[in-house]
Amino acid sequence: MTDTVLDIKDLSISFGGLKAIEHFDLEIKKGQLYGLVGPNGAGKTTVFNIITGVYKATSGHFYLDGEDLTNKSQEYICHKGIARTFQNIRLFNNMTVIRNVLVGLHSQKEYAYSLFDSILRLPRFKREEKEMRDKAKELLAMVDLLDVRNDISSNLPYGKQRKLEIARALATEPKLLCLDEPAAGMNPQETKELMDIIFKIRDLGITILLIEHDMKFVSGLCDEVTVLDFGHILASGKTKEVLNDPEVVRAYIGG
C-alpha cells in the first residue's frame, strides 16, 4: 500500500492560447507539510483550482489515495477529502463563528438527518445537532476561536477570520488541506500562532499543501517545496536546498 496522498501527473491547463500550467508533476506523502511557491502569476492558485474542481484540466491527471479525481465536481472532490482556503477570505459574514463551522459539518454523512427529523425535532435531529456543535467547538478550540464562537464572523479581526476559514475547511474532514496564502496580511504574532495551528493539524495526520509568499514562513513549516515559474516547475525538493538554488533566487527573489 502506498503512502502517497496526492499524486499529480503531467497536469496541464490552457486558457485560450495561454498555457497556464504545463506538464506539472507533484507527489505528496501522508502527513507531509508541502509548499508550492513562486512569483505572482506562476500558476500556484491555478493548481489549487484544478485539484479542487474549480477548473478542468486540459490534460493530465491527479489522484487522491489512488483515486483519479481529474475533472470531477467540486462537491465530489470535497467529499473524497480535499478541502481548501482562499487568498481572499470567503466566510458567511452574517453568520456566527460556530455556524460557519457547522456548515462544513453538515456535509458529513455521519451527521445526516432527514427533513422530517428536523421539522418535528425528533431525537435523531437533537442528537446529531448536539454532536455537530460539540465537534464545531473542538475545531474552534484548535484554532483558538472557542471564546468568540457566538460572534458574527465579519466582526472578527482579519487574523481570526483566517483561522475561522481553516476551521471550516477542517469540518469537512479532509485528507488533504490546501491553504492558499494563509499568512497573507497577518502580523508576526498572528503568523506565529498560525504556524502552531498548522503543526497541530499536521499532527492529526492531515496532509497539508500550502501556497505562500513569506519564505520565512515556508522554511519554518514545509518539509519540501516545489517552485513554479510561468506554469513550469523550476525546482523541487527539500525546502532549504530549493530556496537556496540560484535559479530560484533569480526567478522568485530577483537579482
XYZ file of C-alpha atoms in Angstrom:
255
model
C 0.000 0.000 0.000
C 1.368 3.385 -0.992
C 1.630 6.273 1.475
C 1.115 8.817 -1.319
C -1.898 11.048 -0.646
C -1.773 13.377 -3.667
C -0.238 12.313 -6.963
C -0.322 14.788 -9.874
C 0.876 13.528 -13.239
C 1.621 15.640 -16.326
C -1.098 18.166 -15.497
C -1.705 21.000 -17.958
C -4.332 23.679 -18.442
C -4.740 26.308 -21.139
C -6.954 29.370 -21.268
C -7.392 30.093 -24.946
C -3.867 30.137 -26.275
C -2.256 30.727 -22.880
C -0.700 27.674 -21.208
C -1.130 28.484 -17.519
C 0.214 25.137 -16.267
C 2.224 22.742 -18.392
C 3.392 19.189 -17.601
C 3.106 19.635 -13.836
C 4.013 16.694 -11.586
C 3.770 16.512 -7.806
C 3.724 13.738 -5.220
C 2.865 14.369 -1.583
C 3.135 11.720 1.120
C 0.740 11.242 4.010
C 1.419 13.672 6.838
C 3.676 15.955 4.808
C 3.691 19.718 5.022
C 4.410 20.680 1.425
C 4.928 24.139 -0.055
C 4.070 25.407 -3.537
C 5.846 28.707 -4.143
C 6.779 31.035 -6.973
C 6.341 34.572 -8.288
C 2.931 36.151 -8.798
C 1.285 34.674 -11.865
C 3.360 31.490 -11.716
C 0.258 29.279 -11.649
C 0.095 28.226 -8.000
C -3.570 29.040 -7.382
C -4.399 27.543 -10.771
C -3.062 24.210 -9.493
C -5.285 24.555 -6.410
C -8.257 25.354 -8.618
C -7.704 22.203 -10.676
C -7.327 19.814 -7.740
C -10.406 21.260 -6.021
C -12.584 21.107 -9.137
C -12.879 24.826 -9.866
C -11.026 24.419 -13.187
C -10.983 21.461 -15.558
C -7.550 20.241 -16.621
C -6.729 20.311 -20.334
C -4.618 17.172 -19.940
C -3.000 15.029 -17.266
C -4.443 13.540 -14.092
C -4.402 13.845 -10.322
C -5.119 11.159 -7.757
C -6.115 11.233 -4.085
C -5.255 7.991 -2.298
C -5.012 6.366 -5.710
C -8.435 7.511 -6.967
C -8.474 9.585 -10.138
C -10.360 12.792 -9.319
C -9.428 14.660 -12.501
C -12.228 16.959 -13.654
C -14.679 15.734 -11.021
C -17.081 18.233 -9.425
C -16.086 20.443 -6.507
C -18.624 18.672 -4.281
C -17.326 15.215 -5.193
C -13.690 16.189 -4.613
C -14.528 17.766 -1.254
C -16.470 14.650 -0.233
C -13.464 12.495 -1.165
C -11.182 14.514 1.070
C -9.667 17.682 -0.427
C -10.511 20.952 1.340
C -9.119 24.433 0.798
C -8.954 28.019 1.933
C -8.708 31.024 -0.392
C -6.423 34.006 -0.971
C -9.425 36.245 -0.373
C -11.277 35.098 2.727
C -14.669 33.557 1.954
C -16.833 33.302 5.043
C -20.562 33.534 5.648
C -20.161 37.032 7.029
C -23.590 37.366 8.644
C -23.386 34.021 10.433
C -21.803 33.421 13.803
C -18.380 31.844 14.030
C -19.746 28.482 15.109
C -22.396 28.500 12.371
C -19.662 28.880 9.762
C -18.081 25.669 11.033
C -21.433 23.886 11.262
C -21.923 24.498 7.533
C -18.893 22.314 6.870
C -20.074 19.621 9.260
C -23.499 19.407 7.626
C -21.812 17.927 4.542
C -20.665 14.888 6.532
C -22.740 11.711 6.276
C -22.195 10.850 9.934
C -24.300 13.869 10.913
C -27.102 13.262 8.419
C -30.730 13.525 9.447
C -33.894 13.844 7.408
C -36.053 16.896 6.804
C -38.773 15.033 8.684
C -36.457 14.675 11.716
C -35.683 18.382 11.523
C -39.252 19.650 11.199
C -40.512 17.555 14.104
C -37.275 17.968 16.071
C -37.130 14.237 16.667
C -34.483 12.673 18.954
C -32.182 11.900 15.987
C -32.189 15.573 14.993
C -31.392 16.724 18.528
C -28.654 14.112 18.933
C -26.951 14.953 15.633
C -27.168 18.697 16.253
C -25.513 18.294 19.660
C -22.766 16.129 18.210
C -22.140 18.683 15.469
C -21.957 21.566 17.925
C -19.533 19.596 20.102
C -17.356 18.876 17.063
C -17.529 22.522 15.969
C -16.388 23.635 19.421
C -13.500 21.166 19.240
C -12.365 22.599 15.904
C -12.723 26.172 17.122
C -10.659 25.346 20.204
C -7.918 24.016 17.912
C -7.675 27.385 16.139
C -8.108 29.420 19.354
C -11.567 30.745 18.492
C -13.773 28.967 21.007
C -14.231 32.094 23.105
C -15.663 34.034 20.138
C -17.872 31.230 18.794
C -21.060 33.289 19.111
C -19.635 36.425 17.478
C -20.644 37.395 13.947
C -17.786 36.294 11.682
C -17.492 39.639 9.879
C -16.763 41.306 13.225
C -13.632 39.233 13.796
C -10.191 40.754 13.255
C -8.546 39.728 9.998
C -6.221 37.144 11.548
C -9.082 35.388 13.313
C -11.117 35.306 10.106
C -8.191 33.430 8.527
C -8.270 30.921 11.372
C -12.034 30.512 11.045
C -11.704 29.672 7.366
C -9.239 26.931 8.301
C -11.622 25.561 10.961
C -14.460 25.460 8.435
C -12.258 23.584 5.958
C -11.315 21.091 8.676
C -15.006 20.479 9.333
C -15.194 18.613 6.023
C -12.714 16.069 7.459
C -10.104 16.380 4.698
C -7.276 14.025 3.919
C -5.535 16.916 2.158
C -5.868 20.527 3.310
C -4.882 23.160 0.736
C -4.023 26.553 2.223
C -3.786 29.448 -0.228
C -1.568 32.161 1.298
C -2.814 31.569 4.850
C -0.394 34.073 6.393
C -1.167 36.917 3.966
C -1.868 40.144 5.840
C -1.003 38.750 9.259
C 1.295 40.436 11.746
C 4.281 38.491 13.193
C 2.372 37.316 16.281
C -0.575 36.101 14.204
C 1.833 34.344 11.846
C 3.489 32.535 14.767
C 0.081 31.441 16.080
C -0.868 30.220 12.607
C 2.303 28.141 12.340
C 1.460 26.467 15.650
C -2.061 25.685 14.397
C -0.760 24.203 11.143
C 1.609 21.939 13.060
C -1.305 20.785 15.222
C -3.316 19.966 12.110
C -0.390 18.019 10.641
C -0.026 16.105 13.907
C -3.622 14.901 13.482
C -2.462 13.069 10.353
C -3.833 15.587 7.845
C -1.584 16.250 4.867
C -1.097 19.930 4.035
C -0.245 21.690 0.776
C 0.240 25.432 1.074
C 0.900 28.382 -1.173
C 2.765 31.202 0.488
C 4.971 34.191 -0.393
C 6.531 34.532 3.067
C 9.688 32.433 2.664
C 10.460 32.507 6.376
C 7.011 31.038 6.982
C 7.569 28.378 4.297
C 11.035 27.402 5.514
C 9.771 27.149 9.093
C 6.917 24.830 8.112
C 7.481 22.819 4.962
C 9.375 19.559 4.570
C 9.621 20.011 0.811
C 8.675 22.626 -1.765
C 8.062 22.932 -5.477
C 8.788 26.228 -7.213
C 6.622 27.229 -10.171
C 7.607 29.828 -12.733
C 5.312 30.689 -15.642
C 3.447 27.401 -15.247
C 6.576 25.220 -15.264
C 8.406 23.525 -12.398
C 11.648 25.391 -11.754
C 12.852 23.302 -8.808
C 11.540 20.710 -6.381
C 12.933 19.039 -3.263
C 13.987 19.728 0.308
C 12.952 23.228 1.332
C 16.321 24.655 2.342
C 18.088 23.329 -0.756
C 15.413 24.569 -3.149
C 15.122 28.052 -1.653
C 18.912 28.469 -1.932
C 19.013 27.331 -5.573
C 20.455 30.188 -7.672
C 17.774 29.750 -10.352
C 15.039 30.009 -7.718
C 16.655 33.094 -6.208
C 16.796 34.748 -9.621
C 13.224 33.863 -10.593
C 11.496 34.370 -7.277
C 13.519 36.871 -5.304
C 15.135 38.666 -8.249
C 18.683 39.709 -8.920
